[in-house]
Coordinates of C-alpha atoms and ligand atoms in Angstrom, one line a residue:
Chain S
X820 CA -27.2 -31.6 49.4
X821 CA -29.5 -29.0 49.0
X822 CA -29.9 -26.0 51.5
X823 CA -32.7 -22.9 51.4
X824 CA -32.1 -20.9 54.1
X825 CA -34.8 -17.9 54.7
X826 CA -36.4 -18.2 50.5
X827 CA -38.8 -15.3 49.6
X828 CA -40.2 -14.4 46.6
X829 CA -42.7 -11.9 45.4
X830 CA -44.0 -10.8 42.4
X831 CA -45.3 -7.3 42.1
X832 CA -47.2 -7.6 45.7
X833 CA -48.3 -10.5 45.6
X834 CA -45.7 -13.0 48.0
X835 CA -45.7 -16.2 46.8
X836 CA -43.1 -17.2 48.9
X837 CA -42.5 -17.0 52.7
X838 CA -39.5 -17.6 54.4
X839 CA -38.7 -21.2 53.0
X840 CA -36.2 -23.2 54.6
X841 CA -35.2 -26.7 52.8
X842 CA -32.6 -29.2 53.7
X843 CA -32.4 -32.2 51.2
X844 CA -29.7 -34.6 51.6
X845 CA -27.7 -36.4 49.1
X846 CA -29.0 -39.2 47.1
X847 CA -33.0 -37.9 48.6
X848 CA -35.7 -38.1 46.8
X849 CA -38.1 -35.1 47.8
X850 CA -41.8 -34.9 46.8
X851 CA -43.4 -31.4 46.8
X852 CA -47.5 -31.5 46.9
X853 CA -49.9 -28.5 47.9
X854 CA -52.7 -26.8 45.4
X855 CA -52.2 -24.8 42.1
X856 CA -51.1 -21.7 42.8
X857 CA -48.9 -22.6 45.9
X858 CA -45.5 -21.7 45.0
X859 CA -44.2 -24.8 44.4
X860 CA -43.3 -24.3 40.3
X861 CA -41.8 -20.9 42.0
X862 CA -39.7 -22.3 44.6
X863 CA -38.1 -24.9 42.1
X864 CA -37.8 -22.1 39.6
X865 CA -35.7 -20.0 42.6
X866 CA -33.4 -23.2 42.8
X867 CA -31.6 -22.7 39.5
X868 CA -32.6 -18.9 39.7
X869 CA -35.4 -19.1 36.9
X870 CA -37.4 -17.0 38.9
X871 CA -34.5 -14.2 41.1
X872 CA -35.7 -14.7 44.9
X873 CA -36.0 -11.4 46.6
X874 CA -34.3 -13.1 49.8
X875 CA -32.5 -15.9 51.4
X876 CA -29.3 -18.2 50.8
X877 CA -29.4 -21.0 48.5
X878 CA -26.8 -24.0 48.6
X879 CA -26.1 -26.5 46.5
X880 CA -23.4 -28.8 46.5
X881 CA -20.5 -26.6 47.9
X882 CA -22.0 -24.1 45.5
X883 CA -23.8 -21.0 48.2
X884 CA -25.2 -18.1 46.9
X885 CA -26.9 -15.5 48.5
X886 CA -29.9 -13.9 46.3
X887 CA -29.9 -10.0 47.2
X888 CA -26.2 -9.9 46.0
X889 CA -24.8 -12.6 43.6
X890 CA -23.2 -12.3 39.8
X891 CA -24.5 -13.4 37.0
X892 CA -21.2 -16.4 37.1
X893 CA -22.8 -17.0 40.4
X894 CA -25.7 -17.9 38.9
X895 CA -24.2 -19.7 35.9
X896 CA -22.2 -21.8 39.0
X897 CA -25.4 -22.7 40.7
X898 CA -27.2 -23.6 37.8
X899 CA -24.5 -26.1 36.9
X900 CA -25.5 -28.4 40.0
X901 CA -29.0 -29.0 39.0
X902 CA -31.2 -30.0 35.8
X903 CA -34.5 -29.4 35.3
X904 CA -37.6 -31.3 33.7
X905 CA -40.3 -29.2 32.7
X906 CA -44.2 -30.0 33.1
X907 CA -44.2 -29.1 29.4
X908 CA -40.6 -30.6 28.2
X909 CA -39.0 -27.6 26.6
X910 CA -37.5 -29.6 24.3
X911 CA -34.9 -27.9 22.1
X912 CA -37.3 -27.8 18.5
X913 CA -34.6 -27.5 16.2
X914 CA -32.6 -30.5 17.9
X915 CA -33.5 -33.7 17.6
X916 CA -33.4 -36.5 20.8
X917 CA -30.0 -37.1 20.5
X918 CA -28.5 -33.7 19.9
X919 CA -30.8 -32.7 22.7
X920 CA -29.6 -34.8 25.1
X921 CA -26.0 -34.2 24.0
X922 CA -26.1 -30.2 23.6
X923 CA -25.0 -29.1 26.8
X924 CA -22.1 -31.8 26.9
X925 CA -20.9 -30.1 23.9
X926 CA -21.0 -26.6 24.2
X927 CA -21.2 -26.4 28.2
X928 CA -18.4 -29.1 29.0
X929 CA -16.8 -28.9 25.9
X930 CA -17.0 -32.6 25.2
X931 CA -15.3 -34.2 22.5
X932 CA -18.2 -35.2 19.6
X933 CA -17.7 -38.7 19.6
X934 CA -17.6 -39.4 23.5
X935 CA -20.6 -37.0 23.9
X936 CA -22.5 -39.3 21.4
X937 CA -21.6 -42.5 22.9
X938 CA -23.3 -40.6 26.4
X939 CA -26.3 -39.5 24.3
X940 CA -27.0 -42.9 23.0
X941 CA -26.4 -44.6 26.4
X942 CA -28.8 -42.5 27.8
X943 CA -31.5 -42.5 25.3
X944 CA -31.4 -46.5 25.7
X945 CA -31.8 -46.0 29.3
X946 CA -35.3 -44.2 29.0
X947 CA -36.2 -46.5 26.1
X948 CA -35.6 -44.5 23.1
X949 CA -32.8 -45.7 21.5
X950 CA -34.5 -45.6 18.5
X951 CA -35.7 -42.5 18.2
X952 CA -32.3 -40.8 18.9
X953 CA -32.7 -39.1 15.4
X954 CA -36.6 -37.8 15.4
X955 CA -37.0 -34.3 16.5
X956 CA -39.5 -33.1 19.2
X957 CA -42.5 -32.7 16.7
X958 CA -42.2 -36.4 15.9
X959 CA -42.3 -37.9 19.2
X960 CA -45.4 -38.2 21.6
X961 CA -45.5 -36.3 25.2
X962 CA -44.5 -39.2 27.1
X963 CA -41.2 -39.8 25.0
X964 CA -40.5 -36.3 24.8
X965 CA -40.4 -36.4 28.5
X966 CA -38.3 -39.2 28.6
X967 CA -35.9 -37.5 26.7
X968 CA -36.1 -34.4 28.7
X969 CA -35.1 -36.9 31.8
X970 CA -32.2 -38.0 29.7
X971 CA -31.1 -34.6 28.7
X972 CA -31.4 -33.7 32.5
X973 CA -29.2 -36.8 33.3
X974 CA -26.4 -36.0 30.6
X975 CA -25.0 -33.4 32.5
X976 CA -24.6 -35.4 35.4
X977 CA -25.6 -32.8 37.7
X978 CA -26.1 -33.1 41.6
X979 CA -29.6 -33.1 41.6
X980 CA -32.4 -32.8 39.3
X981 CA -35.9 -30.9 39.6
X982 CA -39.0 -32.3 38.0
X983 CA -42.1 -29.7 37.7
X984 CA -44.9 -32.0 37.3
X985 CA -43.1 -34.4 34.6
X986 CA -46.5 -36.1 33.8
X987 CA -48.9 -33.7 34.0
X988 CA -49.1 -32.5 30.4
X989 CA -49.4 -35.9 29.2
X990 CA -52.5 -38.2 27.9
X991 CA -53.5 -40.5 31.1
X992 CA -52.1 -43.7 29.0
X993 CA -48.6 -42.0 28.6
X994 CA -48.2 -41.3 32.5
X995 CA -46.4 -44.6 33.6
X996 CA -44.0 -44.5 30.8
X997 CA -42.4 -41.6 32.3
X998 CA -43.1 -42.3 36.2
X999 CA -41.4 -45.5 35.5
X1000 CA -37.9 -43.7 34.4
X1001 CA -38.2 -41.6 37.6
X1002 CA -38.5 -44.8 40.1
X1003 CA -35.6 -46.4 37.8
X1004 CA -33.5 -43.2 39.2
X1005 CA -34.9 -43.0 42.6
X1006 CA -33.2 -46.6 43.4
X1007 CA -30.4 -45.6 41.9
X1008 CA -29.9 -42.6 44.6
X1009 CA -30.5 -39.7 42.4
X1010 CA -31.1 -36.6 44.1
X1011 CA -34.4 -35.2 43.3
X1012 CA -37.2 -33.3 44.0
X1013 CA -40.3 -33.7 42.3
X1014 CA -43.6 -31.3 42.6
X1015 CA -45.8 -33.5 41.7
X1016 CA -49.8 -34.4 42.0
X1017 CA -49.5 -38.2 42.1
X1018 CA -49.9 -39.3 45.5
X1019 CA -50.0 -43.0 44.9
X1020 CA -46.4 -42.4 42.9
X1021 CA -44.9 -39.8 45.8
X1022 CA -45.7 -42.3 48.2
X1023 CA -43.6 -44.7 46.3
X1024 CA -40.7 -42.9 45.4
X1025 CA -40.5 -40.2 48.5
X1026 CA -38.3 -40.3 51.2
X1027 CA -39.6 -37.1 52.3
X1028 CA -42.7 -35.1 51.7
X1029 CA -43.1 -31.5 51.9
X1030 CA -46.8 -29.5 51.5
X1031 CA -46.8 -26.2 50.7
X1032 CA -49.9 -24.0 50.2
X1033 CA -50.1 -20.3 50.4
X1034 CA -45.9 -19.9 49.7
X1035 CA -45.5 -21.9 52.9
X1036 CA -44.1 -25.1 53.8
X1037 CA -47.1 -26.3 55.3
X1038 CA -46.1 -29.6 56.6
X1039 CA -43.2 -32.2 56.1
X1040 CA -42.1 -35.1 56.8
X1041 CA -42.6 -39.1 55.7
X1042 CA -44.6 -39.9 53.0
X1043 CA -46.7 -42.1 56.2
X1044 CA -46.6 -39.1 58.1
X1045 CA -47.4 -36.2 55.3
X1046 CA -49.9 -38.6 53.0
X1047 CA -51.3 -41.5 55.0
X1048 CA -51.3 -39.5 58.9
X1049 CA -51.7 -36.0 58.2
X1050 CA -53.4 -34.4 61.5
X1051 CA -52.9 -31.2 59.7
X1052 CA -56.3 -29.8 58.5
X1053 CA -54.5 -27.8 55.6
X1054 CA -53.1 -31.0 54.2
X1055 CA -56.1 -33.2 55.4
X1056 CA -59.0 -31.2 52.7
X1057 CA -55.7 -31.0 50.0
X1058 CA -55.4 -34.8 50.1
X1059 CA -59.0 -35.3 50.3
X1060 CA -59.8 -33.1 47.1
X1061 CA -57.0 -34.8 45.1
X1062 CA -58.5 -38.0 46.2
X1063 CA -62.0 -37.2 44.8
X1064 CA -60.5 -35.7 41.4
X1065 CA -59.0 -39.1 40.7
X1066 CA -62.0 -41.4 41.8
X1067 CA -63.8 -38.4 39.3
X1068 CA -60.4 -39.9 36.8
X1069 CA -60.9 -43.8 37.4
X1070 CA -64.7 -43.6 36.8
Chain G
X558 CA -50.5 -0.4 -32.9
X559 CA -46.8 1.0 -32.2
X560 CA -45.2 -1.8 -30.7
X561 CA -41.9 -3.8 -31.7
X562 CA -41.5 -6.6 -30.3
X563 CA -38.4 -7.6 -32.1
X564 CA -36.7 -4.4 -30.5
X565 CA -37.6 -5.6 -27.1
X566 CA -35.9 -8.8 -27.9
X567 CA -32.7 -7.1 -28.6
X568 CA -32.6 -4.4 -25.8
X569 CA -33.4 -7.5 -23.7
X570 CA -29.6 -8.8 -23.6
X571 CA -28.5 -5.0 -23.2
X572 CA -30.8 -4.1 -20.4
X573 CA -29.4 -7.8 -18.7
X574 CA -26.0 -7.0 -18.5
X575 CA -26.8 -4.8 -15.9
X576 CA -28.4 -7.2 -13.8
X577 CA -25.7 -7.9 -11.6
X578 CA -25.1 -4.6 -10.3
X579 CA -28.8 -4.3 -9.5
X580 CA -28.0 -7.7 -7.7
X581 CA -24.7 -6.2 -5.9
X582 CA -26.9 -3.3 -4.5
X583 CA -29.3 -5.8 -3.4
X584 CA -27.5 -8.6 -1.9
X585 CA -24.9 -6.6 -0.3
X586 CA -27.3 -4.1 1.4
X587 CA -29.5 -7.2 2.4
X588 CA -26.4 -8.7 3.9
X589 CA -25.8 -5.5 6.0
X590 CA -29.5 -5.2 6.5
X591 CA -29.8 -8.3 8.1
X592 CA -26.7 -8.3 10.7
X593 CA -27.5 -4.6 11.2
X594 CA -31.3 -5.3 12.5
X595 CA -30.1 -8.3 14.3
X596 CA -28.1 -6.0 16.4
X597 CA -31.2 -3.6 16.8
X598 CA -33.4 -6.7 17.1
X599 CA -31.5 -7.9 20.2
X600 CA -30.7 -4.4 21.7
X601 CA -34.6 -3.6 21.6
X602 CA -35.3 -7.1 23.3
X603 CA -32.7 -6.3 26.0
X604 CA -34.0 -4.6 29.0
X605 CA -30.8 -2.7 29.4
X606 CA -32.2 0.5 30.3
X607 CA -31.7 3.3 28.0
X608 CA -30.0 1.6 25.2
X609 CA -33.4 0.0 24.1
X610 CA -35.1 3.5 23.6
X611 CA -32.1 4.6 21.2
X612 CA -32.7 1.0 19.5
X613 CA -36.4 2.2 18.9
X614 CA -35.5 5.8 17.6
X615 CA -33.1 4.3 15.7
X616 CA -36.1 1.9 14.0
X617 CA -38.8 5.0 13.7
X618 CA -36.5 7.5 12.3
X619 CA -35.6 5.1 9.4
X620 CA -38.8 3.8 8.8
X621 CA -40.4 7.1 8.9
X622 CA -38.4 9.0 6.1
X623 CA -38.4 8.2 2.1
X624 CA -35.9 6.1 1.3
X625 CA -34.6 8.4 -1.5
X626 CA -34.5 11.5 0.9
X627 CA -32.3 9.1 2.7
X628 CA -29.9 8.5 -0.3
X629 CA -29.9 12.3 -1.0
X630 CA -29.4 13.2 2.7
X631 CA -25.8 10.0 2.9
X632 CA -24.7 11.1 -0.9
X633 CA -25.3 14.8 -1.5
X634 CA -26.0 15.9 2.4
X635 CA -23.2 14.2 4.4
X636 CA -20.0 15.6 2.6
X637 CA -21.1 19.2 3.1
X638 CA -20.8 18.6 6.9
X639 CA -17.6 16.0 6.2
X640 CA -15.6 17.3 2.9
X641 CA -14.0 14.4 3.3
X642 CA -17.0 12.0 2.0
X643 CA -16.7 14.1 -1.1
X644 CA -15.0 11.0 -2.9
X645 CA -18.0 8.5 -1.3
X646 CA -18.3 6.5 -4.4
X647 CA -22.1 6.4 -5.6
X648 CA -22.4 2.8 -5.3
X649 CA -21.3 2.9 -1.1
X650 CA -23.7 5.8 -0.6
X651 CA -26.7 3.8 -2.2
X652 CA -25.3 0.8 0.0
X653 CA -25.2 2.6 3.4
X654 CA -29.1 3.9 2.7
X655 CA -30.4 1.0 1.3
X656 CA -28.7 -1.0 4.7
X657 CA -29.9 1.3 6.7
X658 CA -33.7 1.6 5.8
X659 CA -33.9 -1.7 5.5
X660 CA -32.1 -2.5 9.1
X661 CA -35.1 -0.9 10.7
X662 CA -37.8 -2.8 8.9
X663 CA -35.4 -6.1 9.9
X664 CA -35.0 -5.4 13.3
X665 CA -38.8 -4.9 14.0
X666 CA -39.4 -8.3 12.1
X667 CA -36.6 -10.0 13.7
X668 CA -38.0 -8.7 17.6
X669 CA -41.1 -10.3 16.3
X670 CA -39.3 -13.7 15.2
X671 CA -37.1 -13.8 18.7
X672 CA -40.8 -13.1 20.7
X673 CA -42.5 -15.9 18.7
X674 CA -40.2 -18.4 20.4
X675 CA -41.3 -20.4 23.4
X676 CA -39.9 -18.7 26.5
X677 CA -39.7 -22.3 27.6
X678 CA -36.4 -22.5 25.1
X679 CA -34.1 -20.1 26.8
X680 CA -35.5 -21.8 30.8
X681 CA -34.1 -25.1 29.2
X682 CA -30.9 -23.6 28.0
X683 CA -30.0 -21.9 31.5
X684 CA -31.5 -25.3 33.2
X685 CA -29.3 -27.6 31.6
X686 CA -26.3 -25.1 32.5
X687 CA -25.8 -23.0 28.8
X688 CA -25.0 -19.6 28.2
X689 CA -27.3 -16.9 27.0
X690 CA -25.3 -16.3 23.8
X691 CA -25.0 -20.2 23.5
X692 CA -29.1 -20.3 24.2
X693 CA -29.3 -17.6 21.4
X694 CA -26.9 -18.8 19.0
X695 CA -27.8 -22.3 18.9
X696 CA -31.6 -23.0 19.4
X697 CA -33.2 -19.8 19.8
X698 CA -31.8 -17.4 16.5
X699 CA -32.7 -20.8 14.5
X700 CA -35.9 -20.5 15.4
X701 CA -36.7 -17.4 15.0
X702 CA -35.4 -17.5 11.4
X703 CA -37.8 -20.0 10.2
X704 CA -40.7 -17.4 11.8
X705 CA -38.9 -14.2 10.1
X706 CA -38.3 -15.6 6.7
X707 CA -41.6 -15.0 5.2
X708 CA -41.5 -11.3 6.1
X709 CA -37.6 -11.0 6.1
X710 CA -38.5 -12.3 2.5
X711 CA -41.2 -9.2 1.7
X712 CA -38.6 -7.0 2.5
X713 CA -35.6 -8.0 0.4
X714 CA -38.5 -8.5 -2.9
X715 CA -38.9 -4.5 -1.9
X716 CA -35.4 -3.9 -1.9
X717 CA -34.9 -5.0 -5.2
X718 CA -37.4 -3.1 -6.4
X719 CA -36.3 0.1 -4.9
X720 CA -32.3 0.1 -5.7
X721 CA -34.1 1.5 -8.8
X722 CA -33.7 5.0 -6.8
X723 CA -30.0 4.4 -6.9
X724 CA -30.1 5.9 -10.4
X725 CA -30.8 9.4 -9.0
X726 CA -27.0 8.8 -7.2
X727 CA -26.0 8.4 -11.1
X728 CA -25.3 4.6 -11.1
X729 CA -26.4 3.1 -13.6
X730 CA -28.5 -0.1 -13.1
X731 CA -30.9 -2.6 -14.5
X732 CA -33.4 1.0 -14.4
X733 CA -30.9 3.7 -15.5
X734 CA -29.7 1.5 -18.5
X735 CA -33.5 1.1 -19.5
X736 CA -34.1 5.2 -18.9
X737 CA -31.2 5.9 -21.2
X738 CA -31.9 2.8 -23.8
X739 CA -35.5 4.3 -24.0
X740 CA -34.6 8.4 -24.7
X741 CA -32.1 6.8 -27.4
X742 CA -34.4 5.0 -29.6
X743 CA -37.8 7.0 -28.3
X744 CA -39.3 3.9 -27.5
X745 CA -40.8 3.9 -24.0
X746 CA -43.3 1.3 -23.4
X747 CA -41.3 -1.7 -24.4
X748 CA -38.0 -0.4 -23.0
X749 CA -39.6 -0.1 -19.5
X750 CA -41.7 -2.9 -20.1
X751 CA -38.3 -5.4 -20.7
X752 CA -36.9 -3.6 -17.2
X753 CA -40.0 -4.3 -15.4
X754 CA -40.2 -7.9 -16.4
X755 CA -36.6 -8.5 -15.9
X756 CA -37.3 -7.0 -11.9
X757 CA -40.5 -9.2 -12.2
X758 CA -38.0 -12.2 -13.1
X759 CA -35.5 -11.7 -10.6
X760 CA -38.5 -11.8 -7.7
X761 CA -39.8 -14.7 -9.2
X762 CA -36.3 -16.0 -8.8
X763 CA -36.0 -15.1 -5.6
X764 CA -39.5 -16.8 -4.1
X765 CA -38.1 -19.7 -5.6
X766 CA -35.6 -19.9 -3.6
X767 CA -36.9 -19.0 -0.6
X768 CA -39.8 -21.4 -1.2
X769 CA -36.7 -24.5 -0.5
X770 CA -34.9 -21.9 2.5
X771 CA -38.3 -22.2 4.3
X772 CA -38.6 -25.9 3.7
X773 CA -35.0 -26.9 5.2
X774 CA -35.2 -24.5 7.9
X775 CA -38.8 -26.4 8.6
X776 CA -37.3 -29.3 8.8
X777 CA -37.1 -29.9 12.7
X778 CA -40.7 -28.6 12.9
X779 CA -42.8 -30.7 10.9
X780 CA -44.4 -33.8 11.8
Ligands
ADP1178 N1 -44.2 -14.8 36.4 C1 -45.1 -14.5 37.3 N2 -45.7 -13.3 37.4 C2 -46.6 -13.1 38.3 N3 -47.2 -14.0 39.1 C3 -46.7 -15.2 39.0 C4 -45.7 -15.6 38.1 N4 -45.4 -16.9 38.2 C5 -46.2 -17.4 39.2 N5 -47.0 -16.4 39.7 C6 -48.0 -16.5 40.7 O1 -47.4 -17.1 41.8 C7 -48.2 -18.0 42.5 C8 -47.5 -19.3 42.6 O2 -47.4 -19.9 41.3 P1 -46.7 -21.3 41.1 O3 -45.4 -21.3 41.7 O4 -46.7 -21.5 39.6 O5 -47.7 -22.3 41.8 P2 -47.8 -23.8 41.7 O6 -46.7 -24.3 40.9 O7 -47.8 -24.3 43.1 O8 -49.1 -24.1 41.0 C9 -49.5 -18.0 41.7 O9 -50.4 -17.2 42.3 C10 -49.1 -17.4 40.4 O10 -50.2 -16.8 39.8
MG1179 MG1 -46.7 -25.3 39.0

C-alpha cells in the first residue's frame, strides 16, 4: 500500500509538483504516462526520497513519514519498502550480475554468503540470466543489464518496486526482453508502479493509470478509461502524439 | 675525458644501501598521504557547511608553500613554539611534511576521482536500501580508485623524487649518501649520476607496478 498525501516538490522556482495525492493498493500494478518534463521521474524519485519533497506525507507499508520533518533513519526506513529500476540501470560497475543482485542481501540484511547466493542465482534464472551471473555490467547488453536491475530490485523483497522508464534506454529489438519480466511479475501480484511510454504494454499490465503533465495528476483511472476513453483534452493530444511517434517507429 | 666508470660501479652498491630509507620516507608518507586526502577528499565533497571551506584552506595552504619551507617550518620551526618537539626525530619531521604536502595534492585528485563516478551509483545504493558509508565503501571508493590511480600515481613518482630534501633535516638518504660519497673522492658527475639513475630505477619500478594495479582494478570495466 502506497499513500501520498498533499506531494510538492520544487526546484529553485520552478514547481514540478503540485499537491499529489496517490493511493496504490497492495499487489497494484500502477502505470504513470504524461510528456517529458512532467514530473513523473520526480514523483517516483520523492517515493524513496531521491529527490526531498518540500511537502506532504508519504506512506508506505506501515512505514509514514512526513517530508518537512523526518530523520535521515526515517528515510533509511522508507527506502527499505521499495526498489527501484532505473531508465538507465545503474548497475553497480565494479559488481558483477550476481554480486549485484546479492549486495544489499549482504551488507543491508546481513545475510549469510551462501543463502544470499542461492537467492542471487534463483533470481538471475528467473529473468533469464543464469548464465551470465559472473559477467560484469560492461559485458552485458542494455536489455540484460535491465533484467538484472529487476532482479537486484526483487532480492530485497521489498513491498513495492518503481520502474523509471525500464526500456527506454534500450535498442528497439531489446524492449520485449525486459517488458516480458515485468508482465511475469505483474501476475504474480507485485506491487509496482511503472512511468512508462508504452501504451500498448500499460494497457496490458495496468490496473490503474495515472496522467500527469505539468506536476499534476491530470487524469486517472482504468487503463479503458485513461488510454482507450479519455474525454480529457490534456490526455487526448498526449495519446495522440505518442501514437504518431510510434507509427513514425513502425515505418 | 675524466670519467671512471669502474668507480661508479663500486659506489653503486654503497649509494644502494640506502635505498630503503629513501623507500621508508616514501611509502610511509604515501600511506599517510593517501588516508589523509581521503579524509579532505570526502570532507570537501560534503556539503556540511563550514567544514568544507576549512577542507579547502587546508588543500591551498599546502599546495601553495615549498615543500622544504614546510620541512624547515615542522623540524626547525615547531619546537621553538613547543620545546617539547625538540627530540622530533628527523626522520618523523620529514614524514609529517612530506604527508602533509602530498595530502593536499591527494585530496584534490581524489574529489576529482569520487566526481567522476556516475551519480546514478550512490541513487542505486540508497534505492536498494544501503548506507552511504556502505554506498562509499563498497562500489563507489572502488571506483574512484581506478580514475585516481593515474594521477595518484604522478604524485607518489614526485615524492620519491623530492624526499631528496629530507637531507637538509640531516638524514641521510639515497641523496645525502651520494653528496657525501662525491666530496670524499671529488668525483661529482658519476657520483650524482649513479643517484640519479638509481631514483630513475626506482620510478621505473614503480610504473611497473602500477601498470598491473591499473589492470586488476580495470577489471570490472572492460569489455
Ligand atoms: N535535479 C533537478 N534540478 C532542477 N530541475 C529538475 C531536476 N530534476 C528534474 N527537474 C525538472 O523538473 C521537471 C520534471 O522533470 P522529471 O520529473 O524528470 O519529468 P519526467 O520524468 O516526467 O520527464 C523538468 O522540468 C525538469 O527539468
Ligand atoms: Mg523521467
Amino acid at each position: 500500500m502506497i499513500n501520498v498525501r498533499n506531494l510538492t516538490k520544487h526546484f529553485d522556482k520552478k514547481q514540478v509538483l503540485n499537491d499529489i495525492n496517490l493511493d496504490i493498493k497492495t499487489g497494484e500494478v500502477v502505470a504513470i504516462i504524461g510528456p517529458s518534463g512532467s514530473g513523473k521521474s520526480t514523483l517516483l524519485r520523492c517515493l524513496n526520497l531521491l529527490e526531498k519533497p518540500n511537502s506532504g506525507t508519504i506512506e508506505i507499508n506501515d512505514v509514514k513519514l512526513d517530508t518537512q520533518k523526518y530523520k535521515a533513519r526515517d528515510a533509511y526506513q522508507l527506502r527499505q519498502q521499495t526498489a527501484m529500476v532505473f531508465q538507465h540501470y545503474n548497475l553497480f560497475k565494479n559488481k558483477t550480475a550476481l554480486k549485484n543482485v546479492i549486495e544489499a542481501l549482504l551488507v543491508s540484511k546481513k545475510m549469510k554468503k551462501e543463502e544470499a547466493i542461492q537467492i542471487g542465482e534463483d533470481l538471475l534464472k528467473r529473468v533469464g540470466l543464469e548464465k551470465q551471473a559472473k559477467q560484469y555490467p560492461a559485458t552485458l547488453s542494455g536489455g540484460q543489464q535491465q533484467r538484472v536491475s529487476i532482479a537486484r530490485a526483487l532480492a530485497v523483497k521489498p513491498h513495492a518496486i518503481l520502474f523509471d522508464e525500464p526500456t527506454s534506454a534500450l535498442d528497439p529489438e531489446l524492449v520485449n526482453e525486459v517488458l516480458q519480466v515485468i508482465r511475469e511479475l505483474a501476475k504474480e501480484d507485485t506491487t509496482m508502479v511503472i512511468v512508462t511510454h508504452e501504451m500498448q504494454f500499460a494497457k496490458e499490465v495496468a490496473d490503474h493509470v495515472i496522467f500527469m503533465a505539468d506536476g499534476h495528476i491530470i487524469e486517472q483511472g482504468t487503463p479503458e478509461q485513461v488510454i482507450d476513453h479519455s474525454l480529457n483534452p490534456r490526455t487526448q493530444r498526449f495519446l495522440r502524439q505518442m501514437g504518431d511517434e510510434s507509427d513514425v517507429a513502425a515505418r | 675525458m675524466n670519467f671512471d666508470l669502474q668507480y661508479m660501479l663500486e659506489i653503486s652498491l654503497q649509494i644502494a644501501k640506502y635505498i630503503p630509507i629513501t623507500l621508508v620516507l616514501a611509502i610511509v608518507s604515501m600511506v599517510l598521504a593517501i588516508i589523509i586526502g581521503l579524509v579532505v577528499a570526502l570532507i570537501r565533497n560534503s556539503n556540511i557547511f563550514g567544514i568544507t571551506h576549512v577542507a579547502a584552506l587546508y588543500i591551498s595552504l599546502f599546495r601553495g608553500m615549498p615543500t622544504l619551507v614546510q620541512l624547515f617550518i615542522i623540524y626547525y620551526g615547531l619546537p621553538q613554539l613547543f620545546p617539547s618537539l625538540t627530540t622530533m626525530d628527523a626522520i618523523m619531521a620529514a614524514i609529517i611534511g612530506f604527508s602533509l604536502k602530498e595530502s593536499s595534492y591527494l585530496a584534490e585528485i581524489f574529489r576529482a576521482g569520487l566526481n567522476s563516478v556516475d551519480k546514478g551509483q550512490m541513487e542505486a545504493g540508497l534505492a536498494t536500501g544501503m548506507k552511504r558509508v556502505q554506498i562509499y565503501s563498497r562500489i563507489i571508493l572502488p571506483q574512484a580508485a581506478l580514475n585516481a590511480l593515474p594521477a595518484t600515481g604522478n604524485t607518489f613518482i614526485s615524492l620519491i623524487k623530492e624526499t631528496s630534501l629530507a637531507f637538509t633535516l640531516g638524514i641521510t638518504e639515497l641523496f645525502a649518501e651520494g653528496k657525501m660519497i662525491a666530496s670524499a673522492n671529488m668525483r661529482f658527475f658519476e657520483t650524482y649520476l649513479v643517484v640519479g639513475l638509481i631514483y630513475w630505477l626506482l620510478v621505473i619500478l614503480y610504473s611497473w607496478i602500477q601498470k598491473y594495479l591499473e589492470i586488476w582494478l580495470s577489471k570490472p570495466l572492460r569489455r
